[in-house]
Short mmCIF file of C-alpha atoms in Angstrom, two decimals:
data_model
loop_
_atom_site.label_atom_id
_atom_site.label_comp_id
_atom_site.label_asym_id
_atom_site.label_seq_id
_atom_site.Cartn_x
_atom_site.Cartn_y
_atom_site.Cartn_z
CA MET A 881 0.00 0.00 0.00
CA PHE A 882 1.19 3.54 -0.81
CA LYS A 883 0.87 5.94 2.14
CA LEU A 884 -0.25 9.02 0.27
CA PRO A 885 -0.97 11.06 3.45
CA ASN A 886 2.79 11.07 4.15
CA TYR A 887 3.39 13.16 1.02
CA THR A 888 3.20 16.93 1.02
CA LEU A 889 0.68 18.63 -1.26
CA LYS A 890 3.43 19.52 -3.75
CA GLN A 891 4.73 15.96 -3.79
CA PHE A 892 1.25 14.53 -4.29
CA MET A 893 0.52 17.00 -7.10
CA CYS A 894 3.81 16.13 -8.81
CA ILE A 895 2.79 12.46 -8.77
CA ALA A 896 -0.64 13.38 -10.15
CA ILE A 897 0.80 15.62 -12.90
CA ILE A 898 3.47 13.19 -14.09
CA GLY A 899 1.14 10.21 -13.78
CA SER A 900 -1.58 11.91 -15.82
CA MET A 901 0.89 12.99 -18.50
CA MET A 902 2.26 9.44 -18.71
CA MET A 903 -1.25 8.10 -19.13
CA MET A 904 -2.10 10.72 -21.75
CA GLU A 905 1.02 9.94 -23.79
CA SER A 906 0.41 6.21 -23.42
CA ILE A 907 -3.16 6.65 -24.66
CA ASP A 908 -1.98 8.85 -27.52
CA THR A 909 0.56 6.23 -28.60
CA ASN A 910 -2.08 3.48 -28.74
CA ILE A 911 -5.33 5.24 -29.65
CA LEU A 912 -4.52 6.09 -33.27
CA THR A 913 -4.35 2.43 -34.30
CA VAL A 914 -8.09 1.97 -33.67
CA ALA A 915 -8.96 4.90 -35.94
CA ILE A 916 -6.72 3.92 -38.88
CA PRO A 917 -9.52 2.70 -41.22
CA SER A 918 -11.69 5.76 -40.41
CA ILE A 919 -8.83 8.20 -40.95
CA ALA A 920 -7.89 6.51 -44.23
CA ALA A 921 -11.46 6.76 -45.53
CA ASN A 922 -11.85 10.39 -44.46
CA LEU A 923 -8.50 11.56 -45.87
CA GLY A 924 -8.79 9.54 -49.09
CA THR A 925 -5.80 7.25 -48.55
CA THR A 926 -5.09 3.64 -47.58
CA PRO A 927 -4.81 2.23 -44.04
CA LEU A 928 -1.18 1.30 -44.67
CA ASN A 929 -0.36 4.91 -45.57
CA VAL A 930 -1.93 6.18 -42.36
CA LYS A 931 0.72 4.27 -40.42
CA LEU A 932 3.10 7.10 -41.31
CA ALA A 933 1.28 9.19 -38.71
CA ILE A 934 2.13 6.55 -36.09
CA VAL A 935 5.72 6.17 -37.24
CA SER A 936 6.36 9.94 -37.40
CA TYR A 937 5.22 10.35 -33.79
CA LEU A 938 7.38 7.49 -32.51
CA VAL A 939 10.45 8.54 -34.51
CA SER A 940 10.05 12.08 -33.18
CA LEU A 941 10.04 10.69 -29.65
CA SER A 942 13.21 8.67 -30.26
CA ILE A 943 15.03 11.67 -31.75
CA PHE A 944 14.20 14.23 -29.07
CA ILE A 945 14.22 12.18 -25.85
CA PRO A 946 18.06 12.45 -25.57
CA ILE A 947 17.87 16.23 -25.32
CA SER A 948 15.18 16.34 -22.62
CA GLY A 949 17.53 15.98 -19.65
CA TYR A 950 19.87 18.68 -20.94
CA LEU A 951 17.04 21.17 -21.51
CA SER A 952 15.55 20.44 -18.09
CA ASP A 953 18.82 21.10 -16.27
CA LYS A 954 19.70 24.18 -18.31
CA PHE A 955 16.36 26.00 -18.44
CA GLY A 956 14.61 24.49 -15.43
CA SER A 957 12.32 21.50 -15.04
CA LYS A 958 9.19 23.61 -14.48
CA ASN A 959 9.81 25.79 -17.55
CA ILE A 960 10.40 22.83 -19.85
CA LEU A 961 7.42 20.94 -18.41
CA LEU A 962 5.14 23.95 -19.01
CA ILE A 963 6.36 24.32 -22.59
CA SER A 964 6.05 20.60 -23.32
CA ILE A 965 2.52 20.29 -21.89
CA ALA A 966 1.30 23.42 -23.69
CA GLY A 967 2.93 22.29 -26.94
CA PHE A 968 1.48 18.80 -26.64
CA GLY A 969 -2.03 20.16 -26.17
CA PHE A 970 -1.76 22.67 -29.03
CA SER A 971 -0.28 20.12 -31.44
CA SER A 972 -3.13 17.75 -30.52
CA LEU A 973 -5.56 20.46 -31.65
CA LEU A 974 -3.67 20.81 -34.94
CA CYS A 975 -3.76 17.02 -35.47
CA GLY A 976 -7.52 17.04 -35.02
CA LEU A 977 -7.89 19.89 -37.52
CA SER A 978 -5.76 18.13 -40.17
CA SER A 979 -7.46 17.94 -43.56
CA SER A 980 -4.82 15.81 -45.30
CA LEU A 981 -2.46 12.98 -44.47
CA ILE A 982 0.66 15.12 -44.88
CA LYS A 983 -0.66 17.67 -42.38
CA LEU A 984 -1.51 14.92 -39.91
CA VAL A 985 1.97 13.41 -40.25
CA ILE A 986 3.67 16.80 -39.72
CA PHE A 987 1.57 17.70 -36.69
CA ARG A 988 2.07 14.22 -35.21
CA PHE A 989 5.82 14.72 -35.55
CA VAL A 990 5.52 18.06 -33.72
CA GLN A 991 3.36 16.40 -31.08
CA GLY A 992 6.09 13.79 -30.62
CA ILE A 993 8.68 16.52 -29.96
CA PHE A 994 6.70 17.84 -26.99
CA GLY A 995 5.83 14.31 -25.87
CA ALA A 996 9.55 13.48 -25.87
CA LEU A 997 10.13 16.27 -23.34
CA THR A 998 7.15 15.62 -21.07
CA VAL A 999 7.70 12.16 -19.58
CA PRO A 1000 11.55 12.12 -19.25
CA VAL A 1001 11.53 15.58 -17.65
CA GLY A 1002 8.78 14.37 -15.32
CA ARG A 1003 10.89 11.41 -14.26
CA LEU A 1004 13.87 13.67 -13.62
CA LEU A 1005 11.58 15.89 -11.55
CA MET A 1006 10.73 12.92 -9.33
CA LEU A 1007 14.43 12.57 -8.51
CA LYS A 1008 14.45 16.17 -7.30
CA VAL A 1009 11.23 16.08 -5.28
CA PHE A 1010 11.59 12.73 -3.48
CA SER A 1011 14.36 11.15 -1.45
CA LYS A 1012 16.07 7.97 -2.63
CA GLN A 1013 14.20 5.97 0.03
CA GLU A 1014 10.87 7.03 -1.49
CA LEU A 1015 11.69 6.50 -5.16
CA VAL A 1016 10.72 2.82 -5.39
CA LYS A 1017 7.17 3.46 -4.14
CA VAL A 1018 6.85 6.66 -6.17
CA PHE A 1019 7.93 5.09 -9.46
CA MET A 1020 5.64 2.12 -8.83
CA LEU A 1021 2.78 4.57 -8.30
CA ILE A 1022 3.35 6.76 -11.36
CA SER A 1023 3.91 3.72 -13.58
CA MET A 1024 0.32 2.56 -13.10
CA PRO A 1025 -1.04 5.11 -15.63
CA LEU A 1026 1.25 3.52 -18.23
CA LEU A 1027 -0.75 0.33 -17.73
CA LEU A 1028 -4.07 2.17 -17.82
CA GLY A 1029 -3.16 3.84 -21.13
CA PRO A 1030 -3.28 0.66 -23.26
CA LEU A 1031 -6.41 -0.40 -21.36
CA LEU A 1032 -8.31 2.83 -22.08
CA ALA A 1033 -6.94 3.69 -25.53
CA PRO A 1034 -8.61 1.03 -27.73
CA TYR A 1035 -12.01 1.36 -26.05
CA LEU A 1036 -11.86 5.17 -25.87
CA GLY A 1037 -10.70 5.32 -29.49
CA GLY A 1038 -13.46 2.99 -30.64
CA LEU A 1039 -16.06 4.99 -28.70
CA LEU A 1040 -14.95 8.34 -30.15
CA VAL A 1041 -14.66 7.04 -33.71
CA SER A 1042 -18.02 5.25 -33.58
CA TYR A 1043 -20.11 8.04 -32.04
CA TYR A 1044 -18.20 11.18 -33.07
CA SER A 1045 -15.25 11.16 -35.49
CA TRP A 1046 -11.54 10.34 -35.52
CA HIS A 1047 -10.73 14.01 -34.88
CA TYR A 1048 -11.83 13.63 -31.26
CA ILE A 1049 -9.06 11.16 -30.44
CA PHE A 1050 -6.80 14.23 -30.54
CA TYR A 1051 -9.22 16.75 -29.06
CA VAL A 1052 -9.51 14.63 -25.90
CA ASN A 1053 -5.91 15.61 -25.01
CA ILE A 1054 -6.75 19.31 -24.75
CA PRO A 1055 -8.66 19.44 -21.41
CA PHE A 1056 -6.09 17.16 -19.76
CA SER A 1057 -3.28 19.39 -21.02
CA LEU A 1058 -4.98 22.50 -19.64
CA LEU A 1059 -5.44 20.93 -16.20
CA ALA A 1060 -1.84 19.66 -16.13
CA LEU A 1061 -0.62 23.09 -17.24
CA LEU A 1062 -2.43 24.87 -14.40
CA ALA A 1063 -1.28 22.31 -11.82
CA THR A 1064 2.35 22.51 -13.01
CA PHE A 1065 2.30 26.31 -12.84
CA ARG A 1066 0.92 26.21 -9.29
CA PHE A 1067 2.70 23.29 -7.61
CA VAL A 1068 5.97 22.46 -9.43
CA ASP A 1069 9.26 24.14 -8.50
CA ASN A 1070 11.85 25.08 -11.11
CA TYR A 1071 14.96 22.94 -10.57
CA ARG A 1072 18.16 23.78 -12.43
CA GLN A 1073 21.77 22.67 -12.35
CA GLU A 1074 24.96 23.27 -14.26
CA VAL A 1075 25.30 21.30 -17.46
CA LYS A 1076 28.12 20.30 -19.77
CA LYS A 1077 28.20 21.61 -23.30
CA PHE A 1078 25.69 19.66 -25.36
CA ASN A 1079 26.93 17.91 -28.50
CA TRP A 1080 24.56 19.59 -30.96
CA LYS A 1081 26.45 18.35 -34.02
CA SER A 1082 26.03 14.71 -33.00
CA PHE A 1083 22.40 15.31 -32.06
CA ILE A 1084 21.56 16.85 -35.46
CA ALA A 1085 23.52 14.20 -37.38
CA LEU A 1086 21.78 11.41 -35.48
CA GLY A 1087 18.39 13.03 -36.10
CA VAL A 1088 19.01 13.28 -39.85
CA PHE A 1089 20.12 9.65 -40.01
CA LEU A 1090 17.04 8.41 -38.11
CA ALA A 1091 14.67 10.58 -40.15
CA ILE A 1092 15.96 9.33 -43.52
CA LEU A 1093 15.99 5.72 -42.32
CA ALA A 1094 12.43 5.88 -40.98
CA PHE A 1095 11.07 7.61 -44.08
CA TRP A 1096 12.67 5.04 -46.39
CA LEU A 1097 11.33 2.13 -44.33
CA ASP A 1098 7.85 3.61 -44.46
CA THR A 1099 7.79 4.36 -48.20
CA ALA A 1100 9.87 1.40 -49.43
CA LEU A 1101 6.83 -0.65 -50.46
CA ASP A 1102 5.52 2.14 -52.68
CA ILE A 1103 8.81 2.65 -54.53
CA LYS A 1104 8.98 0.55 -57.71
CA ASN A 1105 12.26 1.90 -59.08
CA ALA A 1106 15.32 0.07 -57.74
CA TYR A 1107 17.49 3.15 -58.30
CA VAL A 1108 15.38 5.14 -55.86
CA HIS A 1109 16.02 2.47 -53.23
CA LEU A 1110 19.73 2.71 -54.02
CA ILE A 1111 19.65 6.49 -53.53
CA TYR A 1112 17.98 6.04 -50.14
CA VAL A 1113 20.57 3.46 -49.07
CA VAL A 1114 23.41 5.77 -50.11
CA LEU A 1115 21.86 8.71 -48.22
CA ILE A 1116 21.40 6.57 -45.12
CA LEU A 1117 25.01 5.36 -45.23
CA ILE A 1118 26.30 8.90 -45.74
CA ALA A 1119 24.22 10.18 -42.81
CA LEU A 1120 25.42 7.29 -40.63
CA ILE A 1121 29.09 7.87 -41.53
CA ILE A 1122 28.77 11.60 -40.81
CA TYR A 1123 27.13 10.90 -37.45
CA LEU A 1124 29.75 8.32 -36.43
CA LYS A 1125 32.61 10.59 -37.50
CA ILE A 1126 31.26 13.48 -35.40
CA GLU A 1127 30.31 11.27 -32.46
CA LEU A 1128 33.48 9.17 -32.24
CA ASN A 1129 35.75 12.23 -32.52
CA SER A 1130 33.92 14.00 -29.71
CA SER A 1131 34.81 13.86 -26.03
CA ASN A 1132 31.17 14.54 -25.12
CA ARG A 1133 29.29 11.73 -26.87
CA ILE A 1134 25.52 11.41 -26.96
CA VAL A 1135 25.70 7.60 -26.81
CA ASN A 1136 27.79 5.80 -24.19
CA TYR A 1137 29.14 2.93 -26.29
CA LYS A 1138 30.97 1.42 -23.31
CA LEU A 1139 27.62 0.13 -22.08
CA PHE A 1140 27.60 -2.52 -24.81
CA LYS A 1141 30.71 -4.08 -23.26
CA ILE A 1142 28.58 -5.00 -20.24
CA LYS A 1143 27.14 -8.45 -21.00
CA SER A 1144 23.84 -8.10 -19.15
CA TYR A 1145 23.12 -4.64 -20.56
CA ASN A 1146 24.05 -5.68 -24.09
CA LEU A 1147 21.74 -8.72 -23.97
CA CYS A 1148 18.93 -6.68 -22.42
CA PHE A 1149 19.30 -3.97 -25.05
CA TRP A 1150 18.89 -6.33 -28.00
CA SER A 1151 16.17 -8.44 -26.39
CA SER A 1152 14.35 -5.19 -25.61
CA ALA A 1153 14.68 -4.22 -29.28
CA ILE A 1154 13.05 -7.50 -30.36
CA SER A 1155 10.34 -7.08 -27.74
CA ARG A 1156 9.49 -3.53 -28.85
CA ILE A 1157 9.45 -4.50 -32.54
CA THR A 1158 7.06 -7.35 -31.76
CA PHE A 1159 4.92 -5.12 -29.55
CA GLY A 1160 4.56 -2.44 -32.23
CA ALA A 1161 3.80 -4.95 -34.97
CA LYS A 1162 1.31 -6.94 -32.90
CA GLY A 1163 -0.96 -4.02 -32.05
CA PHE A 1164 -1.02 -2.76 -35.63
CA VAL A 1165 -1.90 -6.15 -37.17
CA LEU A 1166 -4.44 -7.17 -34.52
CA ILE A 1167 -6.59 -4.04 -34.93
CA LEU A 1168 -6.54 -4.31 -38.74
CA TYR A 1169 -7.37 -8.02 -38.57
CA LEU A 1170 -10.41 -7.43 -36.37
CA GLN A 1171 -11.75 -4.53 -38.43
CA MET A 1172 -10.80 -5.50 -41.99
CA ALA A 1173 -10.86 -9.32 -42.00
CA LEU A 1174 -13.51 -10.04 -39.35
CA LYS A 1175 -15.51 -6.87 -40.18
CA ILE A 1176 -15.78 -5.82 -36.52
CA THR A 1177 -16.65 -2.18 -35.77
CA PRO A 1178 -14.01 0.17 -34.30
CA LEU A 1179 -15.89 0.18 -30.99
CA GLU A 1180 -15.99 -3.63 -30.81
CA SER A 1181 -12.35 -4.03 -31.85
CA GLY A 1182 -11.31 -1.40 -29.31
CA PHE A 1183 -13.22 -3.21 -26.58
CA ILE A 1184 -11.71 -6.60 -27.47
CA THR A 1185 -8.10 -5.37 -27.66
CA SER A 1186 -8.48 -3.37 -24.43
CA TRP A 1187 -8.54 -6.69 -22.57
CA MET A 1188 -4.83 -7.02 -23.32
CA ALA A 1189 -4.15 -4.38 -20.68
CA LEU A 1190 -5.80 -6.64 -18.08
CA GLY A 1191 -2.93 -9.02 -18.77
CA TYR A 1192 -0.56 -6.10 -18.22
CA LEU A 1193 -2.10 -5.49 -14.79
CA PHE A 1194 -1.89 -9.17 -13.85
CA SER A 1195 1.78 -9.20 -14.85
CA ARG A 1196 2.46 -6.26 -12.56
CA ILE A 1197 1.01 -8.18 -9.62
CA ALA A 1198 2.62 -11.54 -10.43
CA VAL A 1199 6.18 -10.49 -11.32
CA SER A 1200 7.41 -9.75 -7.79
CA LYS A 1201 5.88 -12.98 -6.45
CA LEU A 1202 7.21 -15.29 -9.18
CA LEU A 1203 10.62 -13.70 -9.65
CA LYS A 1204 12.04 -14.88 -6.33
CA TYR A 1205 11.17 -18.51 -7.22
CA LEU A 1206 12.12 -18.59 -10.89
CA GLY A 1207 14.80 -15.93 -11.31
CA PHE A 1208 15.20 -13.64 -14.30
CA LYS A 1209 16.44 -16.17 -16.85
CA LYS A 1210 13.74 -18.82 -16.30
CA MET A 1211 10.94 -16.29 -16.09
CA LEU A 1212 12.03 -14.52 -19.28
CA THR A 1213 12.17 -17.87 -21.07
CA ILE A 1214 8.70 -18.93 -19.89
CA CYS A 1215 7.16 -15.60 -20.84
CA ASN A 1216 8.89 -15.53 -24.23
CA ILE A 1217 7.49 -18.96 -25.09
CA GLY A 1218 4.09 -17.92 -23.72
CA THR A 1219 4.11 -14.82 -25.92
CA PHE A 1220 5.01 -16.95 -28.96
CA ILE A 1221 2.21 -19.49 -28.39
CA SER A 1222 -0.46 -16.88 -27.59
CA MET A 1223 0.55 -14.90 -30.69
CA LEU A 1224 0.05 -17.98 -32.86
CA MET A 1225 -3.36 -18.46 -31.25
CA PHE A 1226 -4.43 -15.05 -32.59
CA CYS A 1227 -4.95 -16.99 -35.84
CA LEU A 1228 -7.77 -18.93 -34.15
CA ILE A 1229 -9.80 -15.82 -33.31
CA ASP A 1230 -12.80 -15.64 -35.65
CA LYS A 1231 -15.25 -13.56 -33.60
CA PRO A 1232 -15.26 -11.29 -30.51
CA ASP A 1233 -16.06 -13.93 -27.86
CA ILE A 1234 -14.68 -15.16 -24.53
CA PHE A 1235 -12.10 -17.31 -26.35
CA ALA A 1236 -10.67 -14.21 -28.03
CA VAL A 1237 -10.58 -12.38 -24.69
CA ILE A 1238 -8.68 -15.22 -22.98
CA ILE A 1239 -6.05 -15.33 -25.74
CA ILE A 1240 -5.62 -11.55 -25.72
CA VAL A 1241 -5.33 -11.38 -21.91
CA ALA A 1242 -2.75 -14.20 -21.92
CA ASN A 1243 -0.71 -12.49 -24.62
CA GLY A 1244 -0.90 -9.23 -22.68
CA PHE A 1245 0.41 -10.94 -19.55
CA PHE A 1246 3.37 -12.72 -21.14
CA SER A 1247 4.38 -9.84 -23.42
CA ALA A 1248 4.25 -7.31 -20.55
CA VAL A 1249 6.50 -9.32 -18.22
CA ILE A 1250 9.41 -9.34 -20.68
CA PRO A 1251 10.04 -5.56 -20.89
CA LEU A 1252 9.41 -5.25 -17.14
CA LEU A 1253 12.17 -7.74 -16.31
CA ILE A 1254 14.50 -6.37 -18.96
CA TYR A 1255 14.13 -2.85 -17.55
CA VAL A 1256 15.20 -4.09 -14.10
CA LEU A 1257 17.91 -6.48 -15.29
CA CYS A 1258 19.66 -4.03 -17.63
CA TYR A 1259 21.02 -2.12 -14.59
CA ALA A 1260 22.40 -5.21 -12.84
CA ASP A 1261 26.04 -4.58 -13.79
CA VAL A 1262 25.90 -0.92 -14.89
CA PRO A 1263 27.96 1.46 -12.68
CA SER A 1264 25.87 4.09 -10.89
CA GLU A 1265 27.59 6.92 -12.76
CA ASP A 1266 26.31 5.46 -16.05
CA TYR A 1267 22.65 5.10 -15.01
CA ALA A 1268 21.61 8.28 -16.82
CA SER A 1269 23.20 7.31 -20.14
CA ALA A 1270 21.89 3.74 -19.83
CA THR A 1271 18.37 5.01 -19.24
CA GLY A 1272 18.59 7.54 -22.07
CA LEU A 1273 19.80 4.96 -24.58
CA MET A 1274 17.04 2.48 -23.72
CA SER A 1275 14.33 5.16 -23.73
CA THR A 1276 15.42 6.59 -27.07
CA THR A 1277 15.83 3.37 -29.00
CA GLN A 1278 12.70 1.65 -27.70
CA GLN A 1279 10.55 4.25 -29.46
CA LEU A 1280 12.40 3.71 -32.73
CA PHE A 1281 12.14 -0.06 -32.48
CA PHE A 1282 8.40 0.27 -31.80
CA ALA A 1283 8.12 2.35 -34.99
CA ALA A 1284 10.15 -0.28 -36.85
CA GLY A 1285 7.64 -2.88 -35.67
CA VAL A 1286 4.72 -0.92 -37.12
CA THR A 1287 6.56 -0.54 -40.44
CA LEU A 1288 7.51 -4.22 -40.47
CA ALA A 1289 3.90 -5.22 -39.83
CA ALA A 1290 2.65 -3.03 -42.67
CA ALA A 1291 5.26 -4.51 -45.02
CA CYS A 1292 4.27 -8.04 -44.04
CA ILE A 1293 0.56 -7.33 -44.65
CA PHE A 1294 1.32 -5.68 -47.99
CA ILE A 1295 3.45 -8.60 -49.24
CA CYS A 1296 1.04 -11.27 -47.99
CA ASN A 1297 -1.90 -9.47 -49.55
CA LYS A 1298 -0.12 -9.55 -52.91
CA ILE A 1299 0.79 -13.22 -52.55
CA TYR A 1300 -2.71 -14.38 -51.65
CA ALA A 1301 -4.43 -11.94 -54.04
CA PHE A 1302 -7.12 -11.22 -51.47
CA SER A 1303 -8.48 -7.89 -50.24
CA TYR A 1304 -7.03 -8.15 -46.73
CA GLY A 1305 -8.32 -11.69 -46.16
CA ASN A 1306 -7.75 -14.00 -43.19
CA GLN A 1307 -4.67 -15.68 -44.70
CA THR A 1308 -2.89 -12.33 -45.00
CA PHE A 1309 -3.23 -11.53 -41.31
CA MET A 1310 -2.60 -15.09 -40.11
CA THR A 1311 0.70 -15.16 -41.97
CA ALA A 1312 1.58 -11.80 -40.43
CA PHE A 1313 0.86 -13.15 -36.93
CA VAL A 1314 3.14 -16.15 -37.54
CA VAL A 1315 5.97 -13.92 -38.82
CA ILE A 1316 5.67 -11.57 -35.84
CA ALA A 1317 5.58 -14.51 -33.40
CA LEU A 1318 8.79 -15.94 -34.91
CA ILE A 1319 10.53 -12.56 -34.66
CA GLY A 1320 9.57 -12.35 -30.98
CA LEU A 1321 10.92 -15.85 -30.37
CA MET A 1322 14.36 -14.67 -31.53
CA GLY A 1323 14.73 -12.91 -28.18
CA GLN A 1324 15.41 -16.35 -26.72
CA PHE A 1325 18.92 -16.24 -28.18
CA CYS A 1326 19.65 -13.35 -25.78
CA PHE A 1327 17.93 -14.96 -22.79
CA ASN A 1328 19.87 -18.22 -23.26
CA LYS A 1329 23.16 -16.31 -22.86
CA LEU A 1330 22.17 -14.85 -19.49
CA ASN A 1331 23.78 -16.35 -16.40
CA PRO A 1332 21.38 -18.43 -14.26
CA ASP A 1333 21.88 -16.01 -11.34
CA SER A 1334 21.63 -12.82 -13.42
CA GLY A 1335 19.97 -10.00 -11.50
CA GLU A 1336 19.73 -11.93 -8.22
CA LYS A 1337 20.36 -8.84 -6.09
CA LEU A 1338 17.91 -6.76 -8.12
CA ALA A 1339 15.26 -9.46 -7.69
CA ASN A 1340 15.48 -8.97 -3.93
CA GLN A 1341 14.97 -5.22 -4.36
CA THR A 1342 12.00 -5.83 -6.67
CA ASN A 1343 10.29 -7.94 -4.04
CA LYS A 1344 10.46 -5.23 -1.39
#
C-alpha cells in the first residue's frame, strides 16, 4: 500500500501531474491504431499509408528524448514541463484539424517533440522532489497510468470514432493538457543545475540519419524503381558515416558505447529491441485483422483489444511474487514462449467472444513481463555513474524499435496481400501473426546467454 498522506501537497501533485501525462502519452501512442480505417477513408488514402502518422510520432520521440535531460537542467524542469505540456495540447488540436495525411503526419511529428520532453523531464523531476528511500514506491505509483493507457486507448478510441469522429481522439488531449498546465504552474518548483556543453552536431547528425531511415522504411513498399532504393541506401550510409565521425571524434558523446561491453546490458538492449518490434507490430496487425478481416466495428475491436491491458495489470502483480522462485532467466524464457504461443493463437480468433478475450489477456500478460524484467535487469552490472546514459539509450531506441515494428507489420501485410491476391483476407493476417511470433521468439537467443543467477540482487529489491 502507498501511504499518500505522508506526502506533502506539492509531492502529491507532482505524482498526479506526471502520472496523468504518462497516461495521456500512453493513450496517444495506442489510440490512433483503432482509428486507422476511419482516418484513411476520411483523408482519401489507404490504411497502410496512415501508419506514417504513427511512425512519425514514434520517430520524433526517439530523436528528441536524448535532449530532454539537458534542456531540463539548463532551463529548469518547471519551464520545460510547461512548454512541453502546452505544446502537446496545441499540437493535438492541430492534429484534429488536419485535412490531409501530410498535415496529420507533420503535426504528429511536432506532437512527438513535446511528448519526448514531457515524460523524461517528469521522471527527472521525481528525482528532485523525493528522497532515494521514497523513489521505489513513487515510481511504482506513477507507472500505473502507463498500464491504464493501453487499457483505455482502444475502447476510448473505438467509442470516439463510432459516435463522433476520428478528430476527437486528438481533441480529448486538450482538457487534460490545460489541467496539467495549471497544476504545473501552481505546484511544481523550477529545478536547475549546471550542465556540460551539449553535443549539438552529433544530435543533429543522429536526427538526420534516423529521419531518412524511418522515411525510407515507411515508403519502401511504394517505390517501384530500384534506383530510388539505391539512392535512399546511399543517403542513409552517408548520414550514418557523418554521425559516427562526429560522435566518435567527440569527447562529449551522446551515446555511451561502453555500455555494450557490459554483457547483461548488451543482452537486455537487444532483447528489448526485439520485444518492442514485436509489440509495435502486434498491435497494428491485430486491430486491422479485427476490423478489416472479421468486419468488426471500431468500438468492438477497441473493446476486445483493451482486454490485453488486463494481462498487463496481472503481470504487474505476479512479477514480484514469481521472480524470487524462478529468477530472471527462467521467467524470461517462460514468458517468451508464452508470448510466442499466444501470438500464434491469434490466428484462431474468428469472432469477438470469450475465447478471443482469454487469448488476448494471456498475450498481454506474457508480453508485458518481458520488458518489465529487462528494464530491471539491464542495470544489474551498470555502474551508478552510467545510469543516466543507460536510461537515455534504452528510452530513445525503444521508441524507434516500436516504430520499426509498425513498419515491419505493414510490409508483411502488404506482401502477404499480394501473394494471396485477397483484399485483406484472413490468410494475410494469419501469416503476419506467424511472422511476428517468430521474430519475438528470436529474443530467446539473448535470454539463453544470461547467467542463471543474473539480476539476483535486483530481484530482492524488486520484491520489497
